[in-house]
């Protein structure tokens, strides 16, 4: 209903003069200066004005472990976005959430997953996008007597990337450490140095969030061909890519399914890489 007031103009790229989000304000619940990463891509298209709202996002879980997170990363990001909307009375909300291994949500070791949530309360749209990045500096180092911390510092990109220093019992002695003198005074044997994963103290994370914001911007710029709501894009894949030798269906992805987050409209499109057949090596008939 809300969406039909907007003319359905199909476009995936250029500036959308009549996009419903052009010059619309969206609340960004943040404590960690993510506006720098999220604002510019979303301003370019679909033209959202991202407004930071001071919300105690640490209440949703902290990286130093002082406040454990409940639920999934997507749920946490959506909850933060709702908190920003409530605090600002805006009907559009945004929030991001990072997860770093080892972690219950991560099936592999030291990796990072950035999750971005977008809510449009008027249209009933809730969208979350995630990106796995193997390029993360998430790491820790236990200080030992006579040991050299320099290689660890070089590897994690100190001082551009900050550190958290913890005592043996896990107590946080300092966070956001980017000063060598301060670090030297705390780097006693038994203490642990951990990468500070808060976005504004971690340029690697900031770059990952910026890349994900670009994906969200492209997704929001696309309007549903049926109801004209923003955010039309990939929601599923169709498997059954035919074997190049015998033609039987394999587990390979055959097509991408785009969908709308508000109405039930779905469209199937070919794989963007142009692959139309699977190798016989992945076929249950040819290679049982
Ligand atoms: Zn086959
Ligand atoms: Zn729709």
PDB file of C-alpha atoms and ligand atoms in Angstrom:
ATOM      1  CA  UNK A   1       0.000   0.000   0.000  1.00  0.00           C
ATOM      2  CA  UNK A   2       2.681   2.436   1.088  1.00  0.00           C
ATOM      3  CA  UNK A   3       4.858   1.459  -1.807  1.00  0.00           C
ATOM      4  CA  UNK A   4       2.382   1.952  -4.623  1.00  0.00           C
ATOM      5  CA  UNK A   5       2.442   5.714  -4.187  1.00  0.00           C
ATOM      6  CA  UNK A   6       5.884   5.597  -5.789  1.00  0.00           C
ATOM      7  CA  UNK A   7       6.185   5.048  -9.538  1.00  0.00           C
ATOM      8  CA  UNK A   8       7.900   1.723 -10.224  1.00  0.00           C
ATOM      9  CA  UNK A   9      10.983   2.681 -12.134  1.00  0.00           C
ATOM     10  CA  UNK A  10      13.310  -0.213 -12.723  1.00  0.00           C
ATOM     11  CA  UNK A  11      16.887   0.688 -12.328  1.00  0.00           C
ATOM     12  CA  UNK A  12      19.876  -0.822 -10.623  1.00  0.00           C
ATOM     13  CA  UNK A  13      22.424   1.907 -10.965  1.00  0.00           C
ATOM     14  CA  UNK A  14      22.286   5.609 -11.685  1.00  0.00           C
ATOM     15  CA  UNK A  15      20.853   8.174  -9.329  1.00  0.00           C
ATOM     16  CA  UNK A  16      17.159   7.557  -8.854  1.00  0.00           C
ATOM     17  CA  UNK A  17      15.451  10.913  -8.846  1.00  0.00           C
ATOM     18  CA  UNK A  18      12.127   9.398  -7.802  1.00  0.00           C
ATOM     19  CA  UNK A  19      13.470   6.796  -5.369  1.00  0.00           C
ATOM     20  CA  UNK A  20      11.377   6.824  -2.165  1.00  0.00           C
ATOM     21  CA  UNK A  21      14.555   7.017  -0.068  1.00  0.00           C
ATOM     22  CA  UNK A  22      15.977  10.015  -1.865  1.00  0.00           C
ATOM     23  CA  UNK A  23      16.616  12.585   0.906  1.00  0.00           C
ATOM     24  CA  UNK A  24      14.907  10.313   3.465  1.00  0.00           C
ATOM     25  CA  UNK A  25      16.486  10.257   6.933  1.00  0.00           C
ATOM     26  CA  UNK A  26      17.653   6.997   8.478  1.00  0.00           C
ATOM     27  CA  UNK A  27      18.778   6.602  12.092  1.00  0.00           C
ATOM     28  CA  UNK A  28      22.157   4.942  12.581  1.00  0.00           C
ATOM     29  CA  UNK A  29      22.496   3.538  16.076  1.00  0.00           C
ATOM     30  CA  UNK A  30      26.166   3.891  16.763  1.00  0.00           C
ATOM     31  CA  UNK A  31      28.788   4.532  19.386  1.00  0.00           C
ATOM     32  CA  UNK A  32      31.741   3.696  17.249  1.00  0.00           C
ATOM     33  CA  UNK A  33      31.826   6.290  14.514  1.00  0.00           C
ATOM     34  CA  UNK A  34      30.472   4.056  11.753  1.00  0.00           C
ATOM     35  CA  UNK A  35      28.904   7.035   9.981  1.00  0.00           C
ATOM     36  CA  UNK A  36      32.173   7.449   8.070  1.00  0.00           C
ATOM     37  CA  UNK A  37      31.798   3.958   6.590  1.00  0.00           C
ATOM     38  CA  UNK A  38      28.023   3.865   6.125  1.00  0.00           C
ATOM     39  CA  UNK A  39      27.064   7.422   5.226  1.00  0.00           C
ATOM     40  CA  UNK A  40      28.739   8.050   1.840  1.00  0.00           C
ATOM     41  CA  UNK A  41      27.688   4.831  -0.011  1.00  0.00           C
ATOM     42  CA  UNK A  42      24.040   5.235   1.058  1.00  0.00           C
ATOM     43  CA  UNK A  43      24.018   8.953   0.239  1.00  0.00           C
ATOM     44  CA  UNK A  44      25.226   8.251  -3.302  1.00  0.00           C
ATOM     45  CA  UNK A  45      22.332   5.861  -3.901  1.00  0.00           C
ATOM     46  CA  UNK A  46      19.518   5.574  -3.027  1.00  0.00           C
ATOM     47  CA  UNK A  47      20.178   9.014  -1.494  1.00  0.00           C
ATOM     48  CA  UNK A  48      19.563   8.302   2.192  1.00  0.00           C
ATOM     49  CA  UNK A  49      20.609  10.850   4.770  1.00  0.00           C
ATOM     50  CA  UNK A  50      22.191   8.770   7.544  1.00  0.00           C
ATOM     51  CA  UNK A  51      21.902  10.397  10.962  1.00  0.00           C
ATOM     52  CA  UNK A  52      23.913   9.013  13.857  1.00  0.00           C
ATOM     53  CA  UNK A  53      21.890   8.484  17.028  1.00  0.00           C
ATOM     54  CA  UNK A  54      23.622   7.997  20.353  1.00  0.00           C
ATOM     55  CA  UNK A  55      22.466   4.630  21.630  1.00  0.00           C
ATOM     56  CA  UNK A  56      24.208   2.477  24.212  1.00  0.00           C
ATOM     57  CA  UNK A  57      25.038  -0.207  21.645  1.00  0.00           C
ATOM     58  CA  UNK A  58      27.322  -1.902  24.187  1.00  0.00           C
ATOM     59  CA  UNK A  59      24.131  -3.006  25.938  1.00  0.00           C
ATOM     60  CA  UNK A  60      23.695  -5.395  22.979  1.00  0.00           C
ATOM     61  CA  UNK A  61      27.057  -7.088  23.622  1.00  0.00           C
ATOM     62  CA  UNK A  62      30.671  -5.984  23.697  1.00  0.00           C
ATOM     63  CA  UNK A  63      33.781  -7.403  22.107  1.00  0.00           C
ATOM     64  CA  UNK A  64      35.741  -7.406  25.348  1.00  0.00           C
ATOM     65  CA  UNK A  65      33.283  -9.914  26.794  1.00  0.00           C
ATOM     66  CA  UNK A  66      32.030  -7.693  29.621  1.00  0.00           C
ATOM     67  CA  UNK A  67      28.517  -7.903  28.174  1.00  0.00           C
ATOM     68  CA  UNK A  68      27.706 -11.161  26.387  1.00  0.00           C
ATOM     69  CA  UNK A  69      25.515 -10.943  23.296  1.00  0.00           C
ATOM     70  CA  UNK A  70      22.274 -12.905  23.058  1.00  0.00           C
ATOM     71  CA  UNK A  71      20.781 -14.163  19.789  1.00  0.00           C
ATOM     72  CA  UNK A  72      22.280 -14.069  16.321  1.00  0.00           C
ATOM     73  CA  UNK A  73      24.296 -11.230  14.806  1.00  0.00           C
ATOM     74  CA  UNK A  74      21.337 -10.362  12.549  1.00  0.00           C
ATOM     75  CA  UNK A  75      18.998 -10.186  15.554  1.00  0.00           C
ATOM     76  CA  UNK A  76      21.481  -7.999  17.419  1.00  0.00           C
ATOM     77  CA  UNK A  77      21.837  -5.629  14.447  1.00  0.00           C
ATOM     78  CA  UNK A  78      18.052  -5.382  14.022  1.00  0.00           C
ATOM     79  CA  UNK A  79      17.617  -4.692  17.758  1.00  0.00           C
ATOM     80  CA  UNK A  80      20.214  -1.908  17.572  1.00  0.00           C
ATOM     81  CA  UNK A  81      18.501  -0.396  14.513  1.00  0.00           C
ATOM     82  CA  UNK A  82      15.164  -0.415  16.376  1.00  0.00           C
ATOM     83  CA  UNK A  83      16.806   1.298  19.368  1.00  0.00           C
ATOM     84  CA  UNK A  84      18.134   4.052  17.086  1.00  0.00           C
ATOM     85  CA  UNK A  85      14.692   4.512  15.519  1.00  0.00           C
ATOM     86  CA  UNK A  86      13.044   4.709  18.945  1.00  0.00           C
ATOM     87  CA  UNK A  87      15.575   7.285  20.171  1.00  0.00           C
ATOM     88  CA  UNK A  88      15.199   9.478  17.072  1.00  0.00           C
ATOM     89  CA  UNK A  89      11.530   8.899  16.134  1.00  0.00           C
ATOM     90  CA  UNK A  90      12.683   8.151  12.566  1.00  0.00           C
ATOM     91  CA  UNK A  91      10.925   5.364  10.659  1.00  0.00           C
ATOM     92  CA  UNK A  92      14.091   4.212   8.884  1.00  0.00           C
ATOM     93  CA  UNK A  93      16.897   2.590  10.891  1.00  0.00           C
ATOM     94  CA  UNK A  94      20.336   1.134  10.293  1.00  0.00           C
ATOM     95  CA  UNK A  95      22.853  -0.709  12.440  1.00  0.00           C
ATOM     96  CA  UNK A  96      25.858  -2.952  12.014  1.00  0.00           C
ATOM     97  CA  UNK A  97      27.212  -5.837  14.010  1.00  0.00           C
ATOM     98  CA  UNK A  98      30.525  -7.618  13.775  1.00  0.00           C
ATOM     99  CA  UNK A  99      31.353 -11.192  14.769  1.00  0.00           C
ATOM    100  CA  UNK A 100      34.883 -12.502  14.978  1.00  0.00           C
ATOM    101  CA  UNK A 101      36.179 -16.004  15.414  1.00  0.00           C
ATOM    102  CA  UNK A 102      36.446 -18.140  17.412  1.00  0.00           C
ATOM    103  CA  UNK A 103      32.759 -17.666  17.921  1.00  0.00           C
ATOM    104  CA  UNK A 104      29.604 -19.839  18.025  1.00  0.00           C
ATOM    105  CA  UNK A 105      28.376 -18.231  14.775  1.00  0.00           C
ATOM    106  CA  UNK A 106      31.591 -18.765  12.894  1.00  0.00           C
ATOM    107  CA  UNK A 107      32.205 -22.170  11.358  1.00  0.00           C
ATOM    108  CA  UNK A 108      35.924 -21.459  10.957  1.00  0.00           C
ATOM    109  CA  UNK A 109      38.792 -19.979  12.964  1.00  0.00           C
ATOM    110  CA  UNK A 110      39.880 -16.360  12.862  1.00  0.00           C
ATOM    111  CA  UNK A 111      37.487 -14.810  10.428  1.00  0.00           C
ATOM    112  CA  UNK A 112      35.130 -11.899  10.558  1.00  0.00           C
ATOM    113  CA  UNK A 113      31.476 -11.536   9.669  1.00  0.00           C
ATOM    114  CA  UNK A 114      29.992  -8.090   9.297  1.00  0.00           C
ATOM    115  CA  UNK A 115      26.215  -7.823   9.407  1.00  0.00           C
ATOM    116  CA  UNK A 116      24.207  -4.788   8.388  1.00  0.00           C
ATOM    117  CA  UNK A 117      20.519  -4.356   9.256  1.00  0.00           C
ATOM    118  CA  UNK A 118      18.063  -1.965   7.648  1.00  0.00           C
ATOM    119  CA  UNK A 119      14.487  -1.368   8.805  1.00  0.00           C
ATOM    120  CA  UNK A 120      11.701   0.576   7.141  1.00  0.00           C
ATOM    121  CA  UNK A 121       8.911   0.580   9.721  1.00  0.00           C
ATOM    122  CA  UNK A 122       6.315   2.184   7.411  1.00  0.00           C
ATOM    123  CA  UNK A 123       6.722  -0.408   4.679  1.00  0.00           C
ATOM    124  CA  UNK A 124       7.324  -3.331   7.032  1.00  0.00           C
ATOM    125  CA  UNK A 125      10.721  -4.000   5.484  1.00  0.00           C
ATOM    126  CA  UNK A 126      13.529  -5.648   7.460  1.00  0.00           C
ATOM    127  CA  UNK A 127      16.701  -6.462   5.587  1.00  0.00           C
ATOM    128  CA  UNK A 128      19.967  -7.934   6.831  1.00  0.00           C
ATOM    129  CA  UNK A 129      23.086  -8.462   4.732  1.00  0.00           C
ATOM    130  CA  UNK A 130      26.231 -10.242   5.860  1.00  0.00           C
ATOM    131  CA  UNK A 131      29.730 -10.504   4.486  1.00  0.00           C
ATOM    132  CA  UNK A 132      32.371 -12.980   5.556  1.00  0.00           C
ATOM    133  CA  UNK A 133      35.843 -11.535   5.511  1.00  0.00           C
ATOM    134  CA  UNK A 134      38.865 -13.704   5.926  1.00  0.00           C
ATOM    135  CA  UNK A 135      40.837 -10.516   6.059  1.00  0.00           C
ATOM    136  CA  UNK A 136      40.539  -9.648   9.740  1.00  0.00           C
ATOM    137  CA  UNK A 137      43.187  -8.816  12.289  1.00  0.00           C
ATOM    138  CA  UNK A 138      41.296 -10.583  15.100  1.00  0.00           C
ATOM    139  CA  UNK A 139      44.026 -12.105  17.277  1.00  0.00           C
ATOM    140  CA  UNK A 140      45.481 -12.186  20.768  1.00  0.00           C
ATOM    141  CA  UNK A 141      48.916 -12.581  22.289  1.00  0.00           C
ATOM    142  CA  UNK A 142      49.904 -13.662  25.794  1.00  0.00           C
ATOM    143  CA  UNK A 143      52.852 -11.687  27.059  1.00  0.00           C
ATOM    144  CA  UNK A 144      55.699 -13.900  28.315  1.00  0.00           C
ATOM    145  CA  UNK A 145      58.828 -12.896  30.255  1.00  0.00           C
ATOM    146  CA  UNK A 146      61.634 -11.994  27.855  1.00  0.00           C
ATOM    147  CA  UNK A 147      59.313 -12.349  24.842  1.00  0.00           C
ATOM    148  CA  UNK A 148      59.112  -9.895  21.971  1.00  0.00           C
ATOM    149  CA  UNK A 149      55.667  -8.443  21.226  1.00  0.00           C
ATOM    150  CA  UNK A 150      56.887  -6.544  18.140  1.00  0.00           C
ATOM    151  CA  UNK A 151      55.993  -9.280  15.582  1.00  0.00           C
ATOM    152  CA  UNK A 152      52.461  -9.498  17.007  1.00  0.00           C
ATOM    153  CA  UNK A 153      52.085  -5.717  16.885  1.00  0.00           C
ATOM    154  CA  UNK A 154      53.273  -5.658  13.262  1.00  0.00           C
ATOM    155  CA  UNK A 155      50.883  -8.464  12.299  1.00  0.00           C
ATOM    156  CA  UNK A 156      47.757  -6.813  13.711  1.00  0.00           C
ATOM    157  CA  UNK A 157      48.661  -3.355  12.388  1.00  0.00           C
ATOM    158  CA  UNK A 158      49.339  -1.529  15.672  1.00  0.00           C
ATOM    159  CA  UNK A 159      48.974   1.423  16.311  1.00  0.00           C
ATOM    160  CA  UNK A 160      46.451   2.126  13.504  1.00  0.00           C
ATOM    161  CA  UNK A 161      44.565  -0.853  14.982  1.00  0.00           C
ATOM    162  CA  UNK A 162      44.042  -0.529  18.726  1.00  0.00           C
ATOM    163  CA  UNK A 163      44.523  -3.146  21.456  1.00  0.00           C
ATOM    164  CA  UNK A 164      42.717  -4.282  24.580  1.00  0.00           C
ATOM    165  CA  UNK A 165      44.960  -5.346  27.485  1.00  0.00           C
ATOM    166  CA  UNK A 166      43.602  -7.938  29.888  1.00  0.00           C
ATOM    167  CA  UNK A 167      44.966  -9.331  33.137  1.00  0.00           C
ATOM    168  CA  UNK A 168      45.352 -13.090  33.690  1.00  0.00           C
ATOM    169  CA  UNK A 169      41.909 -13.225  35.344  1.00  0.00           C
ATOM    170  CA  UNK A 170      40.344 -11.635  32.243  1.00  0.00           C
ATOM    171  CA  UNK A 171      39.834  -8.191  33.770  1.00  0.00           C
ATOM    172  CA  UNK A 172      40.133  -5.408  31.185  1.00  0.00           C
ATOM    173  CA  UNK A 173      43.091  -3.188  32.168  1.00  0.00           C
ATOM    174  CA  UNK A 174      42.814  -0.856  29.176  1.00  0.00           C
ATOM    175  CA  UNK A 175      41.024  -0.686  25.844  1.00  0.00           C
ATOM    176  CA  UNK A 176      41.526   1.438  22.761  1.00  0.00           C
ATOM    177  CA  UNK A 177      45.299   1.361  23.327  1.00  0.00           C
ATOM    178  CA  UNK A 178      47.126   2.962  20.381  1.00  0.00           C
ATOM    179  CA  UNK A 179      50.045   4.469  22.249  1.00  0.00           C
ATOM    180  CA  UNK A 180      53.342   2.581  22.563  1.00  0.00           C
ATOM    181  CA  UNK A 181      54.205   4.140  25.938  1.00  0.00           C
ATOM    182  CA  UNK A 182      50.828   3.136  27.377  1.00  0.00           C
ATOM    183  CA  UNK A 183      51.177  -0.347  25.926  1.00  0.00           C
ATOM    184  CA  UNK A 184      54.715  -0.827  27.306  1.00  0.00           C
ATOM    185  CA  UNK A 185      53.487   0.044  30.791  1.00  0.00           C
ATOM    186  CA  UNK A 186      50.833  -2.691  30.559  1.00  0.00           C
ATOM    187  CA  UNK A 187      52.611  -5.430  28.585  1.00  0.00           C
ATOM    188  CA  UNK A 188      53.619  -7.416  31.656  1.00  0.00           C
ATOM    189  CA  UNK A 189      54.127 -11.187  31.581  1.00  0.00           C
ATOM    190  CA  UNK A 190      50.785 -12.931  32.123  1.00  0.00           C
ATOM    191  CA  UNK A 191      48.757 -10.137  30.582  1.00  0.00           C
ATOM    192  CA  UNK A 192      46.971 -10.703  27.296  1.00  0.00           C
ATOM    193  CA  UNK A 193      46.921  -8.325  24.338  1.00  0.00           C
ATOM    194  CA  UNK A 194      43.795  -8.544  22.201  1.00  0.00           C
ATOM    195  CA  UNK A 195      42.821  -6.675  19.062  1.00  0.00           C
ATOM    196  CA  UNK A 196      40.212  -4.019  19.842  1.00  0.00           C
ATOM    197  CA  UNK A 197      37.422  -4.861  17.400  1.00  0.00           C
ATOM    198  CA  UNK A 198      35.412  -1.668  17.795  1.00  0.00           C
ATOM    199  CA  UNK A 199      35.034  -0.266  14.283  1.00  0.00           C
ATOM    200  CA  UNK A 200      36.492   3.211  14.872  1.00  0.00           C
ATOM    201  CA  UNK A 201      39.661   1.634  16.306  1.00  0.00           C
ATOM    202  CA  UNK A 202      39.986  -0.973  13.582  1.00  0.00           C
ATOM    203  CA  UNK A 203      40.511   0.278   9.992  1.00  0.00           C
ATOM    204  CA  UNK A 204      40.271  -3.281   8.629  1.00  0.00           C
ATOM    205  CA  UNK A 205      36.745  -3.586  10.037  1.00  0.00           C
ATOM    206  CA  UNK A 206      35.845  -0.106   8.839  1.00  0.00           C
ATOM    207  CA  UNK A 207      36.792  -1.099   5.267  1.00  0.00           C
ATOM    208  CA  UNK A 208      34.682  -4.274   5.520  1.00  0.00           C
ATOM    209  CA  UNK A 209      31.686  -2.265   6.787  1.00  0.00           C
ATOM    210  CA  UNK A 210      32.118   0.256   3.965  1.00  0.00           C
ATOM    211  CA  UNK A 211      32.093  -2.556   1.369  1.00  0.00           C
ATOM    212  CA  UNK A 212      28.957  -4.060   2.908  1.00  0.00           C
ATOM    213  CA  UNK A 213      27.302  -0.617   2.943  1.00  0.00           C
ATOM    214  CA  UNK A 214      27.919  -0.445  -0.812  1.00  0.00           C
ATOM    215  CA  UNK A 215      26.061  -3.742  -1.224  1.00  0.00           C
ATOM    216  CA  UNK A 216      23.185  -2.508   0.942  1.00  0.00           C
ATOM    217  CA  UNK A 217      23.014   0.709  -1.083  1.00  0.00           C
ATOM    218  CA  UNK A 218      22.763  -1.236  -4.350  1.00  0.00           C
ATOM    219  CA  UNK A 219      20.120  -3.507  -2.841  1.00  0.00           C
ATOM    220  CA  UNK A 220      17.989  -0.615  -1.533  1.00  0.00           C
ATOM    221  CA  UNK A 221      18.295   1.230  -4.838  1.00  0.00           C
ATOM    222  CA  UNK A 222      16.497  -1.642  -6.600  1.00  0.00           C
ATOM    223  CA  UNK A 223      12.737  -1.366  -6.425  1.00  0.00           C
ATOM    224  CA  UNK A 224      10.428  -4.388  -6.490  1.00  0.00           C
ATOM    225  CA  UNK A 225       8.942  -4.689 -10.017  1.00  0.00           C
ATOM    226  CA  UNK A 226       5.588  -5.685  -8.479  1.00  0.00           C
ATOM    227  CA  UNK A 227       5.072  -3.295  -5.549  1.00  0.00           C
ATOM    228  CA  UNK A 228       7.892  -0.724  -6.009  1.00  0.00           C
ATOM    229  CA  UNK A 229       9.279  -1.216  -2.504  1.00  0.00           C
ATOM    230  CA  UNK A 230      13.036  -0.714  -2.177  1.00  0.00           C
ATOM    231  CA  UNK A 231      15.381  -3.603  -1.428  1.00  0.00           C
ATOM    232  CA  UNK A 232      14.593  -6.079  -4.220  1.00  0.00           C
ATOM    233  CA  UNK A 233      17.446  -8.592  -4.525  1.00  0.00           C
ATOM    234  CA  UNK A 234      18.852 -12.030  -3.941  1.00  0.00           C
ATOM    235  CA  UNK A 235      16.903 -14.026  -1.359  1.00  0.00           C
ATOM    236  CA  UNK A 236      17.681 -17.588  -2.448  1.00  0.00           C
ATOM    237  CA  UNK A 237      19.349 -19.748  -5.074  1.00  0.00           C
ATOM    238  CA  UNK A 238      17.945 -22.539  -7.236  1.00  0.00           C
ATOM    239  CA  UNK A 239      20.097 -25.672  -7.258  1.00  0.00           C
ATOM    240  CA  UNK A 240      20.171 -28.366  -9.927  1.00  0.00           C
ATOM    241  CA  UNK A 241      22.872 -27.098 -12.302  1.00  0.00           C
ATOM    242  CA  UNK A 242      22.901 -29.774 -15.044  1.00  0.00           C
ATOM    243  CA  UNK A 243      25.956 -31.987 -15.478  1.00  0.00           C
ATOM    244  CA  UNK A 244      27.879 -31.085 -18.655  1.00  0.00           C
ATOM    245  CA  UNK A 245      28.279 -34.774 -19.518  1.00  0.00           C
ATOM    246  CA  UNK A 246      24.977 -36.529 -18.718  1.00  0.00           C
ATOM    247  CA  UNK A 247      22.657 -33.584 -18.102  1.00  0.00           C
ATOM    248  CA  UNK A 248      21.355 -34.748 -14.726  1.00  0.00           C
ATOM    249  CA  UNK A 249      20.803 -32.232 -11.952  1.00  0.00           C
ATOM    250  CA  UNK A 250      23.665 -31.613  -9.512  1.00  0.00           C
ATOM    251  CA  UNK A 251      23.792 -29.710  -6.215  1.00  0.00           C
ATOM    252  CA  UNK A 252      25.380 -26.785  -8.076  1.00  0.00           C
ATOM    253  CA  UNK A 253      23.619 -23.394  -8.181  1.00  0.00           C
ATOM    254  CA  UNK A 254      21.625 -23.060 -11.406  1.00  0.00           C
ATOM    255  CA  UNK A 255      20.020 -19.664 -10.910  1.00  0.00           C
ATOM    256  CA  UNK A 256      19.654 -16.736  -8.520  1.00  0.00           C
ATOM    257  CA  UNK A 257      16.258 -15.969  -7.028  1.00  0.00           C
ATOM    258  CA  UNK A 258      15.542 -12.296  -6.345  1.00  0.00           C
ATOM    259  CA  UNK A 259      12.726 -11.391  -3.998  1.00  0.00           C
ATOM    260  CA  UNK A 260      10.916  -8.537  -2.320  1.00  0.00           C
ATOM    261  CA  UNK A 261      11.031  -8.104   1.462  1.00  0.00           C
ATOM    262  CA  UNK A 262       7.469  -6.823   1.588  1.00  0.00           C
ATOM    263  CA  UNK A 263       5.332  -8.583  -1.046  1.00  0.00           C
ATOM    264  CA  UNK A 264       5.782 -12.177  -2.198  1.00  0.00           C
ATOM    265  CA  UNK A 265       7.137 -11.310  -5.661  1.00  0.00           C
ATOM    266  CA  UNK A 266      10.035 -13.514  -6.835  1.00  0.00           C
ATOM    267  CA  UNK A 267      12.090 -13.537 -10.032  1.00  0.00           C
ATOM    268  CA  UNK A 268      14.676 -16.036 -11.220  1.00  0.00           C
ATOM    269  CA  UNK A 269      17.746 -14.916 -13.159  1.00  0.00           C
ATOM    270  CA  UNK A 270      20.767 -16.766 -14.563  1.00  0.00           C
ATOM    271  CA  UNK A 271      24.006 -16.962 -12.599  1.00  0.00           C
ATOM    272  CA  UNK A 272      25.958 -13.718 -13.018  1.00  0.00           C
ATOM    273  CA  UNK A 273      29.117 -15.666 -13.905  1.00  0.00           C
ATOM    274  CA  UNK A 274      27.445 -17.232 -16.962  1.00  0.00           C
ATOM    275  CA  UNK A 275      28.054 -20.836 -15.831  1.00  0.00           C
ATOM    276  CA  UNK A 276      25.305 -23.091 -17.270  1.00  0.00           C
ATOM    277  CA  UNK A 277      26.685 -26.591 -16.621  1.00  0.00           C
ATOM    278  CA  UNK A 278      28.417 -28.465 -13.815  1.00  0.00           C
ATOM    279  CA  UNK A 279      31.609 -30.481 -14.045  1.00  0.00           C
ATOM    280  CA  UNK A 280      30.983 -34.279 -14.210  1.00  0.00           C
ATOM    281  CA  UNK A 281      33.247 -34.471 -11.133  1.00  0.00           C
ATOM    282  CA  UNK A 282      30.400 -32.991  -9.048  1.00  0.00           C
ATOM    283  CA  UNK A 283      27.758 -35.263 -10.646  1.00  0.00           C
ATOM    284  CA  UNK A 284      26.324 -38.177  -8.657  1.00  0.00           C
ATOM    285  CA  UNK A 285      25.806 -40.206 -11.867  1.00  0.00           C
ATOM    286  CA  UNK A 286      29.184 -39.573 -13.529  1.00  0.00           C
ATOM    287  CA  UNK A 287      31.212 -39.550 -10.308  1.00  0.00           C
ATOM    288  CA  UNK A 288      29.302 -41.500  -7.623  1.00  0.00           C
TER     289      UNK A 288
HETATM  290 ZN1  LIG B   1      26.780 -36.458 -15.088  1.00  0.00          ZN
HETATM  291 ZN1  LIG B   2       7.277  -6.205  -3.661  1.00  0.00          ZN
END
